[in-house]
Amino acid sequence: MAKKGRVFSGARPTGRQHLGNYLGAIKNYVALQDDYECVYCIVDLHALTTVDTTENLRQNTYEMALDWLAAGIRPEETIMFVQSQVPEVTELHTILSMVTPLGKLTDLPTFKEKVRENPDNINYGLVGYPVLMTADIVLYKSDVVPVGVDQAPHLEFARETVRSFNYRFNTKALIEPQMKNTEIPKVLGIDGVQKMGKSLNNHIELASSPDDTRQRVMQMVTDPQRMKRTDPGNPDVCNVFTMHKIFSSAEEVEMVNAECRRAGIGCVDCKKRFAANLNNSLAPFRAKRDEIGANPDAVWDVLHDGAKRARMIAQKTMDDVREAVQLPR
Ligand code: TRP
């Protein structure tokens, strides 16, 4: 079947993935493989821009790759690799930085946010983060990049940078990527308020045991207005209900919805049901993860093979770029 073009996406290696990562990104990565030639990159160099993502970098890279494979990334067709294993990206980053006005980088809302979060580590790499991201995308001649709202300014930046480069060097060497807006559900953590994230420790890991998962689910905050078991609840403001809608059958969702509103079911019961359904849904993933993870070398082999294939595309792009910029052959 002819594919619609090449999709590229990158994610920082954050180790074992959680429900937010799955629903927000991985699920979509898996689905895109049916229609596009996909290139998925674990961006370890980007991870070096902040201290928390620098710790356990290699192990986190491995764990994330394993989760991707267990979730259904198919490495025979999809190129899955680690950013730093194709060093051409750093060369392209340097060249692209020459057509990037500094003010544009420091004005980005994403940069300002990083500065707020990491006031003690405002490094040069952090400023250039979107330039490196642009290099990722264009090095692999990507047509389409799926993005949520938070990364949209970066993609717009990438498109502008491509136009500046092609104009300045009078070339068509770089392809301007299209933004594919993906409807990314905002997955809340077990606190029911903040976005699910490892740093907030409000996450539910895909790879944890059924018991640990159940314990985590039992800690989930429900409708804060519902104080007593006999109070009617409001599923519309309950994060557990949101999750039921994703992981439970239509009949059960209907039942929970109706019974919660008339205090027919309590929050404890409701969460037990969700935990059971979640564990059921994750069982095949967990089995596959155990199977693949029994041989860590095989995971690294997948990544090395991906890097080899990625590098072939990258070298061709760099030939064109070097030609355009008139670096010596
Ligand atoms: N900036 C992205 C993030 O913080 C990660 C990323 C790096 C990326 N390179 C990319 C995403 C290229 C899409 C395309 O999540």
CSV table of C-alpha atoms in Angstrom, one decimal, residues 25-298:
chain,number,residue,atom,x,y,z
A,25,ALA,CA,1.6,10.1,22.1
A,26,ILE,CA,2.4,6.4,21.8
A,27,LYS,CA,-1.1,5.4,20.8
A,28,ASN,CA,-1.0,7.9,18.0
A,29,TYR,CA,2.5,6.8,16.9
A,30,VAL,CA,1.2,3.2,16.6
A,31,ALA,CA,-1.8,4.2,14.5
A,32,LEU,CA,0.2,6.5,12.2
A,33,GLN,CA,2.2,3.5,11.0
A,34,ASP,CA,-0.7,2.3,9.0
A,35,ASP,CA,-0.8,5.4,6.8
A,36,TYR,CA,2.7,6.8,6.9
A,37,GLU,CA,6.3,5.9,6.7
A,38,CYS,CA,7.3,6.7,10.3
A,39,VAL,CA,10.5,7.9,11.9
A,40,TYR,CA,10.4,7.9,15.7
A,41,CYS,CA,13.3,9.3,17.5
A,42,ILE,CA,14.3,9.2,21.2
A,43,VAL,CA,15.8,12.6,21.6
A,44,ASP,CA,18.6,12.1,24.2
A,45,LEU,CA,20.5,15.2,23.2
A,46,HIS,CA,17.4,17.3,24.0
A,47,ALA,CA,17.2,15.5,27.3
A,48,LEU,CA,20.6,16.9,28.2
A,49,THR,CA,19.2,20.4,28.3
A,50,THR,CA,17.6,19.8,31.7
A,51,VAL,CA,19.1,18.2,34.8
A,52,ASP,CA,16.2,15.9,35.7
A,53,THR,CA,16.1,14.3,32.2
A,54,THR,CA,19.9,13.9,32.2
A,55,GLU,CA,19.9,11.5,35.1
A,56,ASN,CA,19.8,7.8,34.1
A,57,LEU,CA,19.8,8.8,30.5
A,58,ARG,CA,20.9,5.5,29.0
A,59,GLN,CA,18.6,3.4,31.1
A,60,ASN,CA,15.7,5.8,30.4
A,61,THR,CA,16.4,5.5,26.7
A,62,TYR,CA,16.2,1.7,27.0
A,63,GLU,CA,13.0,1.7,29.0
A,64,MET,CA,11.2,4.0,26.7
A,65,ALA,CA,12.3,2.0,23.6
A,66,LEU,CA,11.1,-1.1,25.2
A,67,ASP,CA,7.7,0.5,26.0
A,68,TRP,CA,7.4,1.7,22.4
A,69,LEU,CA,8.1,-1.8,21.1
A,70,ALA,CA,5.7,-3.5,23.5
A,71,ALA,CA,3.0,-0.9,22.6
A,72,GLY,CA,3.1,-1.8,18.9
A,73,ILE,CA,5.8,0.2,17.2
A,74,ARG,CA,6.9,-2.1,14.3
A,75,PRO,CA,10.6,-1.6,13.8
A,76,GLU,CA,10.7,-3.6,10.5
A,77,GLU,CA,8.8,-0.8,8.8
A,78,THR,CA,9.2,2.1,11.2
A,79,ILE,CA,12.6,3.7,11.8
A,80,MET,CA,13.0,3.9,15.6
A,81,PHE,CA,16.3,5.2,16.8
A,82,VAL,CA,18.2,7.4,19.3
A,83,GLN,CA,19.0,10.9,18.2
A,84,SER,CA,22.7,11.0,19.3
A,85,GLN,CA,23.4,7.9,17.2
A,86,VAL,CA,23.1,10.0,14.0
A,87,PRO,CA,25.6,12.8,14.7
A,88,GLU,CA,24.7,14.6,11.5
A,89,VAL,CA,21.9,16.2,13.5
A,90,THR,CA,24.4,18.3,15.5
A,91,GLU,CA,26.1,19.6,12.3
A,92,LEU,CA,22.7,20.6,10.8
A,93,HIS,CA,21.8,22.2,14.2
A,94,THR,CA,24.9,24.4,13.9
A,95,ILE,CA,24.2,25.4,10.4
A,96,LEU,CA,20.6,26.2,11.1
A,97,SER,CA,21.6,28.3,14.1
A,98,MET,CA,23.2,30.7,11.6
A,99,VAL,CA,19.8,31.6,10.1
A,100,THR,CA,18.1,31.9,13.5
A,101,PRO,CA,17.6,35.3,15.1
A,102,LEU,CA,18.4,34.9,18.8
A,103,GLY,CA,15.4,37.0,19.9
A,104,LYS,CA,13.0,34.6,18.2
A,105,LEU,CA,14.3,31.8,20.4
A,106,THR,CA,14.2,33.8,23.6
A,107,ASP,CA,10.7,35.0,22.8
A,108,LEU,CA,9.2,31.5,22.5
A,109,PRO,CA,6.7,30.7,25.2
A,110,THR,CA,8.3,27.3,25.6
A,111,PHE,CA,11.7,28.8,26.3
A,112,LYS,CA,10.2,31.2,28.9
A,113,GLU,CA,8.5,28.3,30.6
A,114,LYS,CA,11.8,26.3,30.7
A,115,VAL,CA,13.5,29.3,32.3
A,116,ARG,CA,10.8,29.5,34.9
A,117,GLU,CA,11.2,25.7,35.6
A,118,ASN,CA,15.0,25.6,35.6
A,119,PRO,CA,16.2,29.0,36.8
A,120,ASP,CA,19.6,27.6,37.8
A,121,ASN,CA,20.3,26.0,34.5
A,122,ILE,CA,19.6,28.4,31.7
A,123,ASN,CA,22.1,26.9,29.3
A,124,TYR,CA,23.0,27.7,25.7
A,125,GLY,CA,21.5,24.3,24.6
A,126,LEU,CA,18.2,25.2,26.1
A,127,VAL,CA,18.0,28.3,24.0
A,128,GLY,CA,18.8,26.3,20.9
A,129,TYR,CA,16.3,23.5,21.7
A,130,PRO,CA,13.9,24.4,18.9
A,131,VAL,CA,16.8,24.6,16.4
A,132,LEU,CA,17.9,21.1,17.3
A,133,MET,CA,14.3,20.0,17.0
A,134,THR,CA,14.1,21.6,13.5
A,135,ALA,CA,17.3,19.8,12.6
A,136,ASP,CA,15.6,16.5,13.7
A,137,ILE,CA,12.6,17.1,11.5
A,138,VAL,CA,14.4,18.3,8.3
A,139,LEU,CA,17.4,16.0,8.5
A,140,TYR,CA,15.0,13.1,7.7
A,141,LYS,CA,13.1,15.0,5.0
A,142,SER,CA,9.9,14.7,7.0
A,143,ASP,CA,6.6,15.7,5.5
A,144,VAL,CA,4.4,15.6,8.5
A,145,VAL,CA,4.9,16.2,12.2
A,146,PRO,CA,2.1,15.3,14.6
A,147,VAL,CA,1.9,18.0,17.3
A,148,GLY,CA,-0.2,18.9,20.3
A,149,VAL,CA,-0.7,22.5,21.3
A,150,ASP,CA,2.4,22.7,23.5
A,151,GLN,CA,4.7,21.9,20.6
A,152,ALA,CA,2.9,23.9,17.9
A,153,PRO,CA,5.1,27.0,18.4
A,154,HIS,CA,8.2,24.8,17.8
A,155,LEU,CA,6.8,23.5,14.6
A,156,GLU,CA,5.9,26.9,13.4
A,157,PHE,CA,9.5,27.9,14.2
A,158,ALA,CA,10.8,24.9,12.2
A,159,ARG,CA,8.7,25.9,9.2
A,160,GLU,CA,10.0,29.5,9.3
A,161,THR,CA,13.6,28.3,9.8
A,162,VAL,CA,13.3,26.1,6.7
A,163,ARG,CA,12.0,29.1,4.7
A,164,SER,CA,14.9,31.3,5.9
A,165,PHE,CA,17.5,28.7,5.1
A,166,ASN,CA,16.1,27.9,1.6
A,167,TYR,CA,15.8,31.6,0.9
A,168,ARG,CA,19.2,32.7,2.3
A,169,PHE,CA,21.0,29.9,0.4
A,170,ASN,CA,18.8,30.0,-2.6
A,171,THR,CA,18.1,26.3,-2.4
A,172,LYS,CA,15.3,23.7,-2.1
A,173,ALA,CA,17.4,21.5,0.0
A,174,LEU,CA,15.1,21.5,3.0
A,175,ILE,CA,11.5,20.4,3.1
A,176,GLU,CA,9.0,22.6,5.0
A,177,PRO,CA,7.2,20.1,7.3
A,178,GLN,CA,3.4,20.2,7.6
A,179,MET,CA,1.9,20.4,11.1
A,180,LYS,CA,-0.6,17.6,11.8
A,181,ASN,CA,-2.7,18.7,14.7
A,182,THR,CA,-3.5,15.7,16.7
A,183,GLU,CA,-6.2,15.9,19.2
A,184,ILE,CA,-4.2,15.1,22.3
A,185,PRO,CA,-6.4,14.4,25.3
A,186,LYS,CA,-5.2,16.1,28.4
A,187,VAL,CA,-4.6,13.2,30.7
A,188,LEU,CA,-4.8,14.2,34.4
A,189,GLY,CA,-2.7,12.6,37.1
A,190,ILE,CA,-4.1,10.7,40.1
A,191,ASP,CA,-4.6,14.0,41.8
A,192,GLY,CA,-7.3,14.8,39.3
A,193,VAL,CA,-6.0,18.3,38.8
A,194,GLN,CA,-2.6,18.4,37.2
A,195,LYS,CA,-1.5,16.9,33.9
A,196,MET,CA,-0.1,13.4,34.5
A,197,GLY,CA,3.7,13.5,34.7
A,198,LYS,CA,6.5,11.6,36.3
A,199,SER,CA,8.0,14.7,37.9
A,200,LEU,CA,4.7,15.3,39.8
A,201,ASN,CA,4.6,11.6,40.8
A,202,ASN,CA,0.9,11.6,39.9
A,203,HIS,CA,1.3,9.0,37.1
A,204,ILE,CA,0.3,5.4,36.5
A,205,GLU,CA,3.1,3.4,34.8
A,206,LEU,CA,2.2,1.1,31.9
A,207,ALA,CA,4.6,-1.5,33.0
A,208,SER,CA,3.8,-1.7,36.7
A,209,SER,CA,2.3,-4.8,38.2
A,210,PRO,CA,-1.5,-5.2,38.4
A,211,ASP,CA,-1.2,-4.8,42.2
A,212,ASP,CA,0.7,-1.6,42.0
A,213,THR,CA,-1.7,-0.3,39.3
A,214,ARG,CA,-4.7,-1.1,41.5
A,215,GLN,CA,-3.0,0.7,44.5
A,216,ARG,CA,-2.4,3.8,42.3
A,217,VAL,CA,-5.9,3.8,41.0
A,218,MET,CA,-7.3,3.6,44.5
A,219,GLN,CA,-5.4,6.8,45.3
A,220,MET,CA,-7.2,8.7,42.5
A,221,VAL,CA,-9.1,11.8,43.4
A,222,THR,CA,-12.7,11.7,42.4
A,223,ASP,CA,-15.5,14.3,42.4
A,224,PRO,CA,-14.2,16.6,45.2
A,225,GLN,CA,-17.8,17.6,46.0
A,226,ARG,CA,-18.8,14.1,46.9
A,227,MET,CA,-18.0,13.7,50.6
A,228,LYS,CA,-19.9,10.7,51.7
A,229,ARG,CA,-20.8,7.4,50.1
A,230,THR,CA,-24.4,8.4,50.2
A,231,ASP,CA,-23.8,11.7,48.3
A,232,PRO,CA,-24.6,11.6,44.6
A,233,GLY,CA,-21.5,12.2,42.5
A,234,ASN,CA,-20.9,14.1,39.3
A,235,PRO,CA,-19.0,12.0,36.7
A,236,ASP,CA,-18.6,15.1,34.5
A,237,VAL,CA,-15.9,16.4,36.9
A,238,CYS,CA,-14.4,13.1,37.9
A,239,ASN,CA,-11.1,11.9,36.4
A,240,VAL,CA,-11.9,8.3,37.2
A,241,PHE,CA,-15.0,8.6,35.0
A,242,THR,CA,-12.9,10.1,32.2
A,243,MET,CA,-10.6,7.0,32.4
A,244,HIS,CA,-13.6,4.7,32.4
A,245,LYS,CA,-14.7,6.2,29.1
A,246,ILE,CA,-11.3,5.1,27.7
A,247,PHE,CA,-10.8,1.7,29.2
A,248,SER,CA,-14.3,0.3,30.1
A,249,SER,CA,-17.0,-1.1,28.0
A,250,ALA,CA,-19.9,1.1,26.8
A,251,GLU,CA,-22.3,-0.7,29.1
A,252,GLU,CA,-20.1,-0.3,32.1
A,253,VAL,CA,-19.6,3.4,31.4
A,254,GLU,CA,-23.3,3.9,31.1
A,255,MET,CA,-23.9,2.1,34.4
A,256,VAL,CA,-21.2,4.0,36.3
A,257,ASN,CA,-22.5,7.3,34.9
A,258,ALA,CA,-26.1,6.6,36.0
A,259,GLU,CA,-25.3,4.9,39.3
A,260,CYS,CA,-22.8,7.6,40.4
A,261,ARG,CA,-25.3,10.3,39.9
A,262,ARG,CA,-27.8,8.6,42.2
A,263,ALA,CA,-25.2,7.3,44.7
A,264,GLY,CA,-25.9,3.8,43.6
A,265,ILE,CA,-22.1,3.1,43.3
A,266,GLY,CA,-19.4,4.5,45.5
A,267,CYS,CA,-16.0,5.8,44.5
A,268,VAL,CA,-14.2,2.8,45.9
A,269,ASP,CA,-16.3,0.4,43.8
A,270,CYS,CA,-16.0,2.6,40.8
A,271,LYS,CA,-12.2,2.7,41.1
A,272,LYS,CA,-11.9,-1.1,41.6
A,273,ARG,CA,-13.8,-1.6,38.4
A,274,PHE,CA,-11.6,0.9,36.6
A,275,ALA,CA,-8.5,-0.8,37.9
A,276,ALA,CA,-9.6,-4.2,36.8
A,277,ASN,CA,-10.4,-2.9,33.3
A,278,LEU,CA,-7.1,-1.0,33.0
A,279,ASN,CA,-5.2,-4.1,34.1
A,280,ASN,CA,-7.0,-6.1,31.5
A,281,SER,CA,-6.3,-3.6,28.7
A,282,LEU,CA,-2.6,-3.5,29.7
A,283,ALA,CA,-2.1,-7.2,30.0
A,284,PRO,CA,-1.1,-7.9,26.4
A,285,PHE,CA,1.3,-4.9,26.5
A,286,ARG,CA,2.9,-6.2,29.8
A,287,ALA,CA,3.3,-9.7,28.4
A,288,LYS,CA,5.0,-8.4,25.3
A,289,ARG,CA,7.2,-6.1,27.4
A,290,ASP,CA,8.3,-9.0,29.5
A,291,GLU,CA,9.0,-11.1,26.4
A,292,ILE,CA,11.0,-8.4,24.6
A,293,GLY,CA,12.7,-7.2,27.8
A,294,ALA,CA,14.1,-10.7,28.5
A,295,ASN,CA,16.8,-9.8,25.9
A,296,PRO,CA,17.9,-6.2,26.3
A,297,ASP,CA,20.5,-6.6,23.6
A,298,ALA,CA,17.7,-7.1,21.1
